[in-house]
PDB file of C-alpha atoms in Angstrom:
ATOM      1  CA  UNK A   1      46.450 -15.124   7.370  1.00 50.00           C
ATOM      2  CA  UNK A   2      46.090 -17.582   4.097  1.00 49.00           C
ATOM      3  CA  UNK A   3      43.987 -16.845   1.244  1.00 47.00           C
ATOM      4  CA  UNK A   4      40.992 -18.583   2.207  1.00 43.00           C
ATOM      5  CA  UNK A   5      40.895 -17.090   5.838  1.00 46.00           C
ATOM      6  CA  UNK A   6      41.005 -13.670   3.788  1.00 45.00           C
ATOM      7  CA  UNK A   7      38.278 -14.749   1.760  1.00 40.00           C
ATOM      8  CA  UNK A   8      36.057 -15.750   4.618  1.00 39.00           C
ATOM      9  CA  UNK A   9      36.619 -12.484   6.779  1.00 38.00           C
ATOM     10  CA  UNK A  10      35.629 -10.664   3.115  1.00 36.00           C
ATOM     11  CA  UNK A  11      32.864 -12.737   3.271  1.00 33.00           C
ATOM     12  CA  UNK A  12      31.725 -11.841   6.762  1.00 34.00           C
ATOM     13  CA  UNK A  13      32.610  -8.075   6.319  1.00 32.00           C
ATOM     14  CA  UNK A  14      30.216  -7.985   3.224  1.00 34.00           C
ATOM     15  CA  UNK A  15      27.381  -9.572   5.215  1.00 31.00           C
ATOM     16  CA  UNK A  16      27.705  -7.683   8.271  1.00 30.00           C
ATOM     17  CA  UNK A  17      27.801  -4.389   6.319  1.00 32.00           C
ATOM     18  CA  UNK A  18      24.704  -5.336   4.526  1.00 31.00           C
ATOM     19  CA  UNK A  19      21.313  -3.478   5.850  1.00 37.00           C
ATOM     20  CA  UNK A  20      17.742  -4.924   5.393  1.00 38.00           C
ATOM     21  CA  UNK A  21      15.275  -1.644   5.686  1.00 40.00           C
ATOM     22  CA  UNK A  22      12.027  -2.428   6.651  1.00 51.00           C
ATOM     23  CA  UNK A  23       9.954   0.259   6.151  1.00 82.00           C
ATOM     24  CA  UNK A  24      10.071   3.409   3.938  1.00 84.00           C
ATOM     25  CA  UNK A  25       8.349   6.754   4.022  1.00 88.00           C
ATOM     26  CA  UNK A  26       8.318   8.539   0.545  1.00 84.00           C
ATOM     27  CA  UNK A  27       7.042  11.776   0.207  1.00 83.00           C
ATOM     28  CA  UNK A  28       6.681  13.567  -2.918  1.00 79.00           C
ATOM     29  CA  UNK A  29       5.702  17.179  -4.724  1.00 80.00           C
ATOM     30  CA  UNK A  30       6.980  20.872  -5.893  1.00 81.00           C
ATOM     31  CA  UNK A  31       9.822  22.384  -3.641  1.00 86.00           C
ATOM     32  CA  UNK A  32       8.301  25.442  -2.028  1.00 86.00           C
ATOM     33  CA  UNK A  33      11.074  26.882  -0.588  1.00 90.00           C
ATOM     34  CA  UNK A  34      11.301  25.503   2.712  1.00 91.00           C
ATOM     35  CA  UNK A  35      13.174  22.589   4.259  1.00 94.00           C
ATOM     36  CA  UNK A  36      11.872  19.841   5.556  1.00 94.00           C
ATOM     37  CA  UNK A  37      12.085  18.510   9.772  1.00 95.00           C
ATOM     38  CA  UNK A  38      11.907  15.296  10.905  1.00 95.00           C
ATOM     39  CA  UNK A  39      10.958  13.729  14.647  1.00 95.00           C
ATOM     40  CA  UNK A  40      13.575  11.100  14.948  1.00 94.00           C
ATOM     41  CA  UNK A  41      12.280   8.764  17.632  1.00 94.00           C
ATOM     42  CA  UNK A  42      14.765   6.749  19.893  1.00 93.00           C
ATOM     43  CA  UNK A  43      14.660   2.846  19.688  1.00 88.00           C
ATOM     44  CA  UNK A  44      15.237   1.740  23.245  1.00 86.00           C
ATOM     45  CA  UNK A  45      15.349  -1.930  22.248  1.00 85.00           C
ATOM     46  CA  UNK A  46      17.280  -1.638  19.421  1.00 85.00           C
ATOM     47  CA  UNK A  47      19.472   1.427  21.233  1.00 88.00           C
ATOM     48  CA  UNK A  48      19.342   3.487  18.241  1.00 91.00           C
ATOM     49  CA  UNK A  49      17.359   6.254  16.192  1.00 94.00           C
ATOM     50  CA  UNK A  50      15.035   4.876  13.864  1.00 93.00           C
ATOM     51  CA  UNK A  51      16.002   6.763  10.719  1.00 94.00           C
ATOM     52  CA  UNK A  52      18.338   4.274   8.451  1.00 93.00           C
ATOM     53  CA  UNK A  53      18.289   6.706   5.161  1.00 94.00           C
ATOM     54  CA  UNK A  54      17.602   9.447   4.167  1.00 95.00           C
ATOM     55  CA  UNK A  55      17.532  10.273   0.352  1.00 93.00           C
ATOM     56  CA  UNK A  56      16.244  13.236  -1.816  1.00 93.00           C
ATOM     57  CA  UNK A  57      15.805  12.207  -5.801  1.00 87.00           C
ATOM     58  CA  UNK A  58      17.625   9.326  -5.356  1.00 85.00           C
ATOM     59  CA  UNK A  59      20.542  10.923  -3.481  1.00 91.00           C
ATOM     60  CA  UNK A  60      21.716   9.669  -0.072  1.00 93.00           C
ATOM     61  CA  UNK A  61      21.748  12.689   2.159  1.00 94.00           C
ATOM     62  CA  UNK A  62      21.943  11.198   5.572  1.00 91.00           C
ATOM     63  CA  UNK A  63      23.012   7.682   7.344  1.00 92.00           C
ATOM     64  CA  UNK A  64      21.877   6.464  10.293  1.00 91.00           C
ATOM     65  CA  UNK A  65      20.943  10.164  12.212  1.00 93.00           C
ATOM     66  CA  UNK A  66      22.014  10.011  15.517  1.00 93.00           C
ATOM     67  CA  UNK A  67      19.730  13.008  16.916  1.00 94.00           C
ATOM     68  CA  UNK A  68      16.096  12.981  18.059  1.00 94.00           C
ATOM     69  CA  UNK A  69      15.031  15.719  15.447  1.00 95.00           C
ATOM     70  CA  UNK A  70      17.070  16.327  11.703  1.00 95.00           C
ATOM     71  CA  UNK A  71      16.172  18.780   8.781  1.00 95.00           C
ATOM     72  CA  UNK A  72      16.309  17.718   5.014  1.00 95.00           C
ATOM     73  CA  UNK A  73      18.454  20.948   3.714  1.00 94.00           C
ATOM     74  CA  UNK A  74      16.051  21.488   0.116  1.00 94.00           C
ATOM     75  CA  UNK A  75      17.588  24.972  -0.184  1.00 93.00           C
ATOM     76  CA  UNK A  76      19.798  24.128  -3.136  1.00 92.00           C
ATOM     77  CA  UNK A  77      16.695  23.174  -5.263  1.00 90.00           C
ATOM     78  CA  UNK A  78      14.690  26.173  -7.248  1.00 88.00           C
ATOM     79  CA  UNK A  79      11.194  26.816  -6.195  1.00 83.00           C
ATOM     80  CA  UNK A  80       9.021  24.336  -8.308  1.00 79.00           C
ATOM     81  CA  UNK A  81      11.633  21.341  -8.849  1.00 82.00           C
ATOM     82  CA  UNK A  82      10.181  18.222  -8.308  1.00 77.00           C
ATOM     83  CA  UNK A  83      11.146  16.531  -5.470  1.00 85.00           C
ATOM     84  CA  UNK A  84      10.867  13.190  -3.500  1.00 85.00           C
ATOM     85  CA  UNK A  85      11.581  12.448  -0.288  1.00 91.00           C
ATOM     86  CA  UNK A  86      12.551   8.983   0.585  1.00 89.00           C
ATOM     87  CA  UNK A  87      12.943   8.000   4.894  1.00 93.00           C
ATOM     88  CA  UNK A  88      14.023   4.426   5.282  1.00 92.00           C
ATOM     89  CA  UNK A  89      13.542   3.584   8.921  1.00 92.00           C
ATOM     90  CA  UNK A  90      13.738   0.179  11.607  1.00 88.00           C
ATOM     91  CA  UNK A  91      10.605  -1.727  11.561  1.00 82.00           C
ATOM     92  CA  UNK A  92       8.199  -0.472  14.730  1.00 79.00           C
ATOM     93  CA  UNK A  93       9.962   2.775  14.981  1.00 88.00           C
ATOM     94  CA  UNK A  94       8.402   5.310  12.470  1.00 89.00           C
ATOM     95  CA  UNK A  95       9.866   9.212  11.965  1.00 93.00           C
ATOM     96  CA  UNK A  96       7.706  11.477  11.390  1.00 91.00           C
ATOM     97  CA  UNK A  97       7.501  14.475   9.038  1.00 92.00           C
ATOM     98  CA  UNK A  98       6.761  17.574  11.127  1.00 92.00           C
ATOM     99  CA  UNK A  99       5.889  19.759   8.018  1.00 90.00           C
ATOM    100  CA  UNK A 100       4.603  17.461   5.146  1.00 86.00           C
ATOM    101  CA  UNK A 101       2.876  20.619   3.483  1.00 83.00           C
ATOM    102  CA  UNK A 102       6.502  22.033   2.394  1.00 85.00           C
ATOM    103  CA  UNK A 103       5.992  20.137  -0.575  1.00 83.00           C
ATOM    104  CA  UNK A 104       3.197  21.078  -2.929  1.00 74.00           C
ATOM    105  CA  UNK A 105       1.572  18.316  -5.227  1.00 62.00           C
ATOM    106  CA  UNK A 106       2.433  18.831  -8.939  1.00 57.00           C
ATOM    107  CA  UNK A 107       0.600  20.205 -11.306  1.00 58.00           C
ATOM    108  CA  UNK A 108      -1.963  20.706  -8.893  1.00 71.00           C
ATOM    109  CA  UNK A 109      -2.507  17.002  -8.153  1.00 84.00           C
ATOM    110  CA  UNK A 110      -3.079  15.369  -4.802  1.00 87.00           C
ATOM    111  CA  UNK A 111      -4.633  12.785  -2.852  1.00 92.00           C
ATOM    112  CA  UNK A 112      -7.824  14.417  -0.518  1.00 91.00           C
ATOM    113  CA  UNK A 113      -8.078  11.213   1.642  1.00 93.00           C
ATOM    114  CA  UNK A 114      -7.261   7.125   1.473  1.00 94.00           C
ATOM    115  CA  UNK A 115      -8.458   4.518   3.856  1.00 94.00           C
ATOM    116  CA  UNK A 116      -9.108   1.092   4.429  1.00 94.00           C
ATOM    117  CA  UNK A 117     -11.765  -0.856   6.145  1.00 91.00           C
ATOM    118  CA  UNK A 118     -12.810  -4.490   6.658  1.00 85.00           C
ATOM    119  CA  UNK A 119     -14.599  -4.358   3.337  1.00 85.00           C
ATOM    120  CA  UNK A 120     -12.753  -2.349   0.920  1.00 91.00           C
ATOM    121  CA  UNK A 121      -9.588   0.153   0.421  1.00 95.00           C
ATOM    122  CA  UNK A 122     -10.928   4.211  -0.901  1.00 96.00           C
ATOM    123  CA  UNK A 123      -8.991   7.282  -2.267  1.00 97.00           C
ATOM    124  CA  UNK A 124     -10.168  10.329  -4.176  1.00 95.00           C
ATOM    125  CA  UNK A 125      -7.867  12.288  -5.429  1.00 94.00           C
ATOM    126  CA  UNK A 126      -8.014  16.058  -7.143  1.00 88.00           C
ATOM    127  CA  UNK A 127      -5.828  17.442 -10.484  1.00 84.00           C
ATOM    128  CA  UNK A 128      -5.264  14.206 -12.200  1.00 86.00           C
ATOM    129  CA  UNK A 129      -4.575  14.285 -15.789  1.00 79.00           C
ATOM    130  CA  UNK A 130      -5.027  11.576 -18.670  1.00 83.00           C
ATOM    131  CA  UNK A 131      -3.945   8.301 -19.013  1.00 87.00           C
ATOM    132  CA  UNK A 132      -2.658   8.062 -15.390  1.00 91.00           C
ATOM    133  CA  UNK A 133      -2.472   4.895 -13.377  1.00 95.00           C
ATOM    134  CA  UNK A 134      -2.639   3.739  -9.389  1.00 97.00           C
ATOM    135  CA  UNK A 135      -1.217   1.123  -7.809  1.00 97.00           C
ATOM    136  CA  UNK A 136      -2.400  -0.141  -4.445  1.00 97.00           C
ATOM    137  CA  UNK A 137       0.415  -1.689  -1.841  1.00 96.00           C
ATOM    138  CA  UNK A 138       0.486  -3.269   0.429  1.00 95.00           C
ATOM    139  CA  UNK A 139       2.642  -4.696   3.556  1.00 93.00           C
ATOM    140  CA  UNK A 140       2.084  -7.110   6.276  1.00 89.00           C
ATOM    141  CA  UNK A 141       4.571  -7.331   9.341  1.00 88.00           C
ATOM    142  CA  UNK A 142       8.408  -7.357   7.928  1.00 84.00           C
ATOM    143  CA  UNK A 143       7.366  -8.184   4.209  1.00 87.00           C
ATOM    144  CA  UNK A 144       8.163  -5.086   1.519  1.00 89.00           C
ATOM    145  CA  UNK A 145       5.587  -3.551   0.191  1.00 92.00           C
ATOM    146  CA  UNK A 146       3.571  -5.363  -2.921  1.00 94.00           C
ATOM    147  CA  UNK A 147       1.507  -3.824  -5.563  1.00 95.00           C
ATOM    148  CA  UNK A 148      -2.129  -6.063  -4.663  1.00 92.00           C
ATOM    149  CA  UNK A 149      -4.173  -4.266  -7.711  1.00 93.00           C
ATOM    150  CA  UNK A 150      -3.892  -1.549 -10.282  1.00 95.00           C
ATOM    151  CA  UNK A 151      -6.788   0.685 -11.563  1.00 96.00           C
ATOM    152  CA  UNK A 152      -6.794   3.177 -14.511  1.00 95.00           C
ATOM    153  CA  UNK A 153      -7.262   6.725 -13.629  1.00 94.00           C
ATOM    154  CA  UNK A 154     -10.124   8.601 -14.928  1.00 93.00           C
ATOM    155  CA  UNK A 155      -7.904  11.107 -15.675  1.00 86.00           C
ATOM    156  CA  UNK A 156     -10.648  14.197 -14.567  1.00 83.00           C
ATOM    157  CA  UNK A 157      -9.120  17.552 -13.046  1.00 81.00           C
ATOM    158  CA  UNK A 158     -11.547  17.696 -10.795  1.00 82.00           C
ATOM    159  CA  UNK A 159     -12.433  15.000  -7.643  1.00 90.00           C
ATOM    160  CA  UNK A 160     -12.286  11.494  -8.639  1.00 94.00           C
ATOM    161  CA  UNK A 161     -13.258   8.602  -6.377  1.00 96.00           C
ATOM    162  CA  UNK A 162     -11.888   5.347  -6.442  1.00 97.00           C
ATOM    163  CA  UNK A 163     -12.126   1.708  -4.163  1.00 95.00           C
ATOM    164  CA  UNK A 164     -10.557  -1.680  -4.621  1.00 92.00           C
ATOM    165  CA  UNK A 165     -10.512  -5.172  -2.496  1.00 86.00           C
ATOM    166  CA  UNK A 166      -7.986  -5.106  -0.139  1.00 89.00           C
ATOM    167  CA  UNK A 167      -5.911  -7.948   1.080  1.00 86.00           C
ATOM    168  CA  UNK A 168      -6.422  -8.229   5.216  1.00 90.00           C
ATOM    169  CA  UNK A 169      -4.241 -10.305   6.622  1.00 88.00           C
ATOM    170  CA  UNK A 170      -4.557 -11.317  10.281  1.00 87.00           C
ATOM    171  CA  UNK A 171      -3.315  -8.312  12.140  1.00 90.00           C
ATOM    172  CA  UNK A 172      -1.479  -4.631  11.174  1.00 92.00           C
ATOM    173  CA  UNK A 173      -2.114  -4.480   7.460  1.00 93.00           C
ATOM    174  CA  UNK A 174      -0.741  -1.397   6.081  1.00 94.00           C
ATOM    175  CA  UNK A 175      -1.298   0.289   2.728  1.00 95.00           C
ATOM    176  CA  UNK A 176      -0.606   3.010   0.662  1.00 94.00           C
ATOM    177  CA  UNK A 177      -1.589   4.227  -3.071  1.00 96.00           C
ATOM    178  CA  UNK A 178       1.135   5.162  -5.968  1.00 94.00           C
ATOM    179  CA  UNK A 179       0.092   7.251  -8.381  1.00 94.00           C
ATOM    180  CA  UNK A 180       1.723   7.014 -11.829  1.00 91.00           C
ATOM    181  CA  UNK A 181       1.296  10.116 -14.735  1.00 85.00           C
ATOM    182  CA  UNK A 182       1.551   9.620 -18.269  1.00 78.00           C
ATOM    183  CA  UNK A 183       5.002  11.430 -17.899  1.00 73.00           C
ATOM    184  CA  UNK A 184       6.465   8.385 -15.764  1.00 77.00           C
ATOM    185  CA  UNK A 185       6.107  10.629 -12.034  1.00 79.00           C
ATOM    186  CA  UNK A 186       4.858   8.884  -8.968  1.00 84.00           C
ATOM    187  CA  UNK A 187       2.888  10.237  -6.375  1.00 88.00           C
ATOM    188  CA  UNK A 188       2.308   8.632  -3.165  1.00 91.00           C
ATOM    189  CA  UNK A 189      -0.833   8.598  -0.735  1.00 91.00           C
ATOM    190  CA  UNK A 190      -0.247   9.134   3.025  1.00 87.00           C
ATOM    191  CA  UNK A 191      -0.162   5.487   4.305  1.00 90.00           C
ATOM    192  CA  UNK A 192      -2.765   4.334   5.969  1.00 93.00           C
ATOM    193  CA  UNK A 193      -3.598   0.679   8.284  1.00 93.00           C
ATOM    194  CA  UNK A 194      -6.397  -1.743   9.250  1.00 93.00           C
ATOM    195  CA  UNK A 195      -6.010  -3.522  11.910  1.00 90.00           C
ATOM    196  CA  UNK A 196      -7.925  -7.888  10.904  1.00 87.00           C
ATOM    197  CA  UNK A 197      -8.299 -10.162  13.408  1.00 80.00           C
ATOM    198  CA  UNK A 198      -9.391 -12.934   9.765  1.00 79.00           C
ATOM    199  CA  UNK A 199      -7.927 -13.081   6.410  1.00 81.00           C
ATOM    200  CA  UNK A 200      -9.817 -11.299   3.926  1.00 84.00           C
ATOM    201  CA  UNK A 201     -11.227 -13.724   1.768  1.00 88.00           C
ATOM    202  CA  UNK A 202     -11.645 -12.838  -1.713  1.00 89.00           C
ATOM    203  CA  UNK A 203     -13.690 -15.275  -4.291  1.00 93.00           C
ATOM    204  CA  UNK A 204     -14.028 -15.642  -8.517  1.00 91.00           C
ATOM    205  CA  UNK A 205     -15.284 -15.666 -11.265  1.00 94.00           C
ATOM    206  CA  UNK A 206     -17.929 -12.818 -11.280  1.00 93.00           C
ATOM    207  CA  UNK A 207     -19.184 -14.905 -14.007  1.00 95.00           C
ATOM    208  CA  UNK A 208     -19.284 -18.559 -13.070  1.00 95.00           C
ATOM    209  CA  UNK A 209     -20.529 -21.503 -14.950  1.00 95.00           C
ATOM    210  CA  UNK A 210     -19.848 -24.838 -12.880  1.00 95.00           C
ATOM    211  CA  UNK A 211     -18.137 -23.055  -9.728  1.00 96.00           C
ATOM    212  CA  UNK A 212     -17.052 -20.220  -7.530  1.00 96.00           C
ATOM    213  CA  UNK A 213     -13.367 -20.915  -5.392  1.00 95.00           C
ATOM    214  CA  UNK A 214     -12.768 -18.857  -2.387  1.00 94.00           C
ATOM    215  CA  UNK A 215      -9.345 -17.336  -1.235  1.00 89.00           C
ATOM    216  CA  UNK A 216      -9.881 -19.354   1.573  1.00 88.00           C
ATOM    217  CA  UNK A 217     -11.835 -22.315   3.578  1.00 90.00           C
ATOM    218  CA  UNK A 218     -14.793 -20.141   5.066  1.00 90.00           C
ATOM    219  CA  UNK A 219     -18.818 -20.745   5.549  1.00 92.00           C
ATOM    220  CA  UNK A 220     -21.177 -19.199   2.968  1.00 95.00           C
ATOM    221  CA  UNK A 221     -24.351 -18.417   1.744  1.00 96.00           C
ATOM    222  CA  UNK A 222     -26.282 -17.929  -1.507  1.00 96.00           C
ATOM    223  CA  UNK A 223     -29.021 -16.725  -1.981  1.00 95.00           C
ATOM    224  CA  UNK A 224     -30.899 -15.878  -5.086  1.00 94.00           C
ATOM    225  CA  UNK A 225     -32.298 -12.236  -5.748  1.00 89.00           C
ATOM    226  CA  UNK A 226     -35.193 -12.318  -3.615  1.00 91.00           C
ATOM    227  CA  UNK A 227     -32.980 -13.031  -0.429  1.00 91.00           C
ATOM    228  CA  UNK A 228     -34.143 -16.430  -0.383  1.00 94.00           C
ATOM    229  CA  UNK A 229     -31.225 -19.238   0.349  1.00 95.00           C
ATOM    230  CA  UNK A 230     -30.454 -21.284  -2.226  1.00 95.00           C
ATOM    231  CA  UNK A 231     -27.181 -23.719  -0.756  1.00 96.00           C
ATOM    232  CA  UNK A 232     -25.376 -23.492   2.507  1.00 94.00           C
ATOM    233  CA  UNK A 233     -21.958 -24.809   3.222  1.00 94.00           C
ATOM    234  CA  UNK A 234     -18.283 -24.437   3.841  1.00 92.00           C
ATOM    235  CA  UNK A 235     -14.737 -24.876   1.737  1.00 93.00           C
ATOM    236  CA  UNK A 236     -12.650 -23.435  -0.640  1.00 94.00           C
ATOM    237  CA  UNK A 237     -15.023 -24.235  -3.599  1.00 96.00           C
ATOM    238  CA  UNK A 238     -18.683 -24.170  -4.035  1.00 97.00           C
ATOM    239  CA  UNK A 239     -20.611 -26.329  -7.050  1.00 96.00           C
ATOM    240  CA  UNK A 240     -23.116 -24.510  -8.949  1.00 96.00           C
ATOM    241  CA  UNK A 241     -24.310 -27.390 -10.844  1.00 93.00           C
ATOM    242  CA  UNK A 242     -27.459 -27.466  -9.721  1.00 92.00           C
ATOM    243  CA  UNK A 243     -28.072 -23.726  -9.597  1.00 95.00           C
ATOM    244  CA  UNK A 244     -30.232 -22.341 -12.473  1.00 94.00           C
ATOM    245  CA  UNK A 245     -28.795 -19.324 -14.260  1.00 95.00           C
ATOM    246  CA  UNK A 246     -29.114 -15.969 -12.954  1.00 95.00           C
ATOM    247  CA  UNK A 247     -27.938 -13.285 -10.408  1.00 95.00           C
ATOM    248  CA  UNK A 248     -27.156 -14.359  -6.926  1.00 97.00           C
ATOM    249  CA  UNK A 249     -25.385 -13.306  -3.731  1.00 95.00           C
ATOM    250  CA  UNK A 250     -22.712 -14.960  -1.884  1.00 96.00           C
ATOM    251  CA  UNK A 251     -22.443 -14.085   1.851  1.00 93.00           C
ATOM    252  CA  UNK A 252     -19.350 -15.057   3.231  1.00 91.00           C
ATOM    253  CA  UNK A 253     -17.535 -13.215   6.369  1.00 83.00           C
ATOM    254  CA  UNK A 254     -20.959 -11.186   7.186  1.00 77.00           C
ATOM    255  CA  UNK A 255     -20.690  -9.234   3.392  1.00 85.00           C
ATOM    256  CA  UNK A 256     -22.651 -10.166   0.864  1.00 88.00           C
ATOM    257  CA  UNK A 257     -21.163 -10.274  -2.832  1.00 90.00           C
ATOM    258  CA  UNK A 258     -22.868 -10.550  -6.266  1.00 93.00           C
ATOM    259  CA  UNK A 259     -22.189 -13.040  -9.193  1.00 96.00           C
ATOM    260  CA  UNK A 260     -24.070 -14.435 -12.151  1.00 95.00           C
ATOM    261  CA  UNK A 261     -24.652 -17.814 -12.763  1.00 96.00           C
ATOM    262  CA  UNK A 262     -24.546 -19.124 -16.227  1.00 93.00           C
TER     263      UNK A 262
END
């Protein structure tokens, strides 16, 4: 074989050998003493299991599992070490972790619920301490996951509450919360979905002066603070010229949404 023959099977080798993981499942808290078990779910279209990876503090500790149940051996850790789990899997064939409460949140912190619907994404969480920070993600079909907003904890021991927009796409949206501490540890949420037959449509400012522009081409309503209607249309972006200043109310997808004029 000449050189560049060589060169193109190298080539081909590389690319073949390369793997594109869709979806990840990252668990994370204080080692307990116990091991971990996974369900490992059989792909019949793909004809394999659907766990790609599977990797404890960064370390590889199993490739492609070919058995319908696996444990994650923890035993060489000392009761307390932090630890995260990380299960890369095929897209629309999820594990699942039999015994998620082997791992204890640290330092006492942990998320009590998170969910999404139509109008807005909520968490509260429990043990959080100052100067902490979340991220929301999220992922849509056989994207990666994106950070859509970020929000300062309130860095209270006891239950805090939180909410932020979410970004509905049309169809399977999935999310999930990261918390970050002041030390530089992340904490994930449980993921959760929200299943949008319309894309969320978001609008700004809060504050507007000529204009308000929408995330997207939609009908609306305003209407000032007595509920009576003040312009009625449809587009991307809606003049406020003629609007005198005060508070008013956009309706747009059946929600209604407050801004000030100026």
């Amino acid at each position: 074989m000449n050189q560049l023959g060589r060169t193109c099977l190298l080539v081909l080798l590389c690319f073949f050998n390369t793997k594109v993981f869709a979806s990840e499942i990252v668990l994370s808290g204080n080692y307990q003493g116990r091991d971990l078990f996974v369900q490992n779910p059989f792909n019949k279209t793909s004809k394999k299991f659907c766990t790609e990876a599977v990797y404890v503090n960064d370390r590889k500790v199993f490739d492609n599992p070919t058995i319908s149940a696996y444990k994650v051996d923890l035993s060489y850790l000392k009761i307390g070490d932090l630890v995260v789990v990380r299960i890369e899997y095929s897209e629309g064939c999820e594990p699942s972790i039999v015994n998620p409460q082997a791992l204890k949140a640290p330092q006492n912190f942990q998320f009590l619920m998170a969910q999404a619907d139509h109008h807005s994404i909520v968490w509260s969480t429990k043990g959080e301490l100052p100067n902490g920070q979340y991220f929301i993600e999220h992922k849509w079909k056989n994207k990666d996951w994106a950070v859509i907003d970020t929000l300062q904890g309130k860095g209270n021991f006891d239950i805090n509450r939180y909410s932020a927009v979410p970004n509905h796409k049309i169809g399977l949206n999935k999310y999930r919360v990261r918390y970050s501490s002041f030390d530089a540890r992340s904490f994930y949420s449980l993921e959760f979905e929200h299943e949008s037959s319309e894309n969320y449509i978001t609008f700004y400012p809060k504050i507007a002066t000529t204009s308000l522009r929408l995330s997207d081409s939609t009908k609306y309503t305003i209407q000032d603070y007595f509920g009576k209607v003040i312009k009625e249309g449809s587009g991307k972006e809606i003049l406020l010229l003629n609007i005198k200043q005060g508070k008013y109310y956009l309706i747009i997808q059946n929600r209604k949404e407050q801004f000030i004029k100026r």
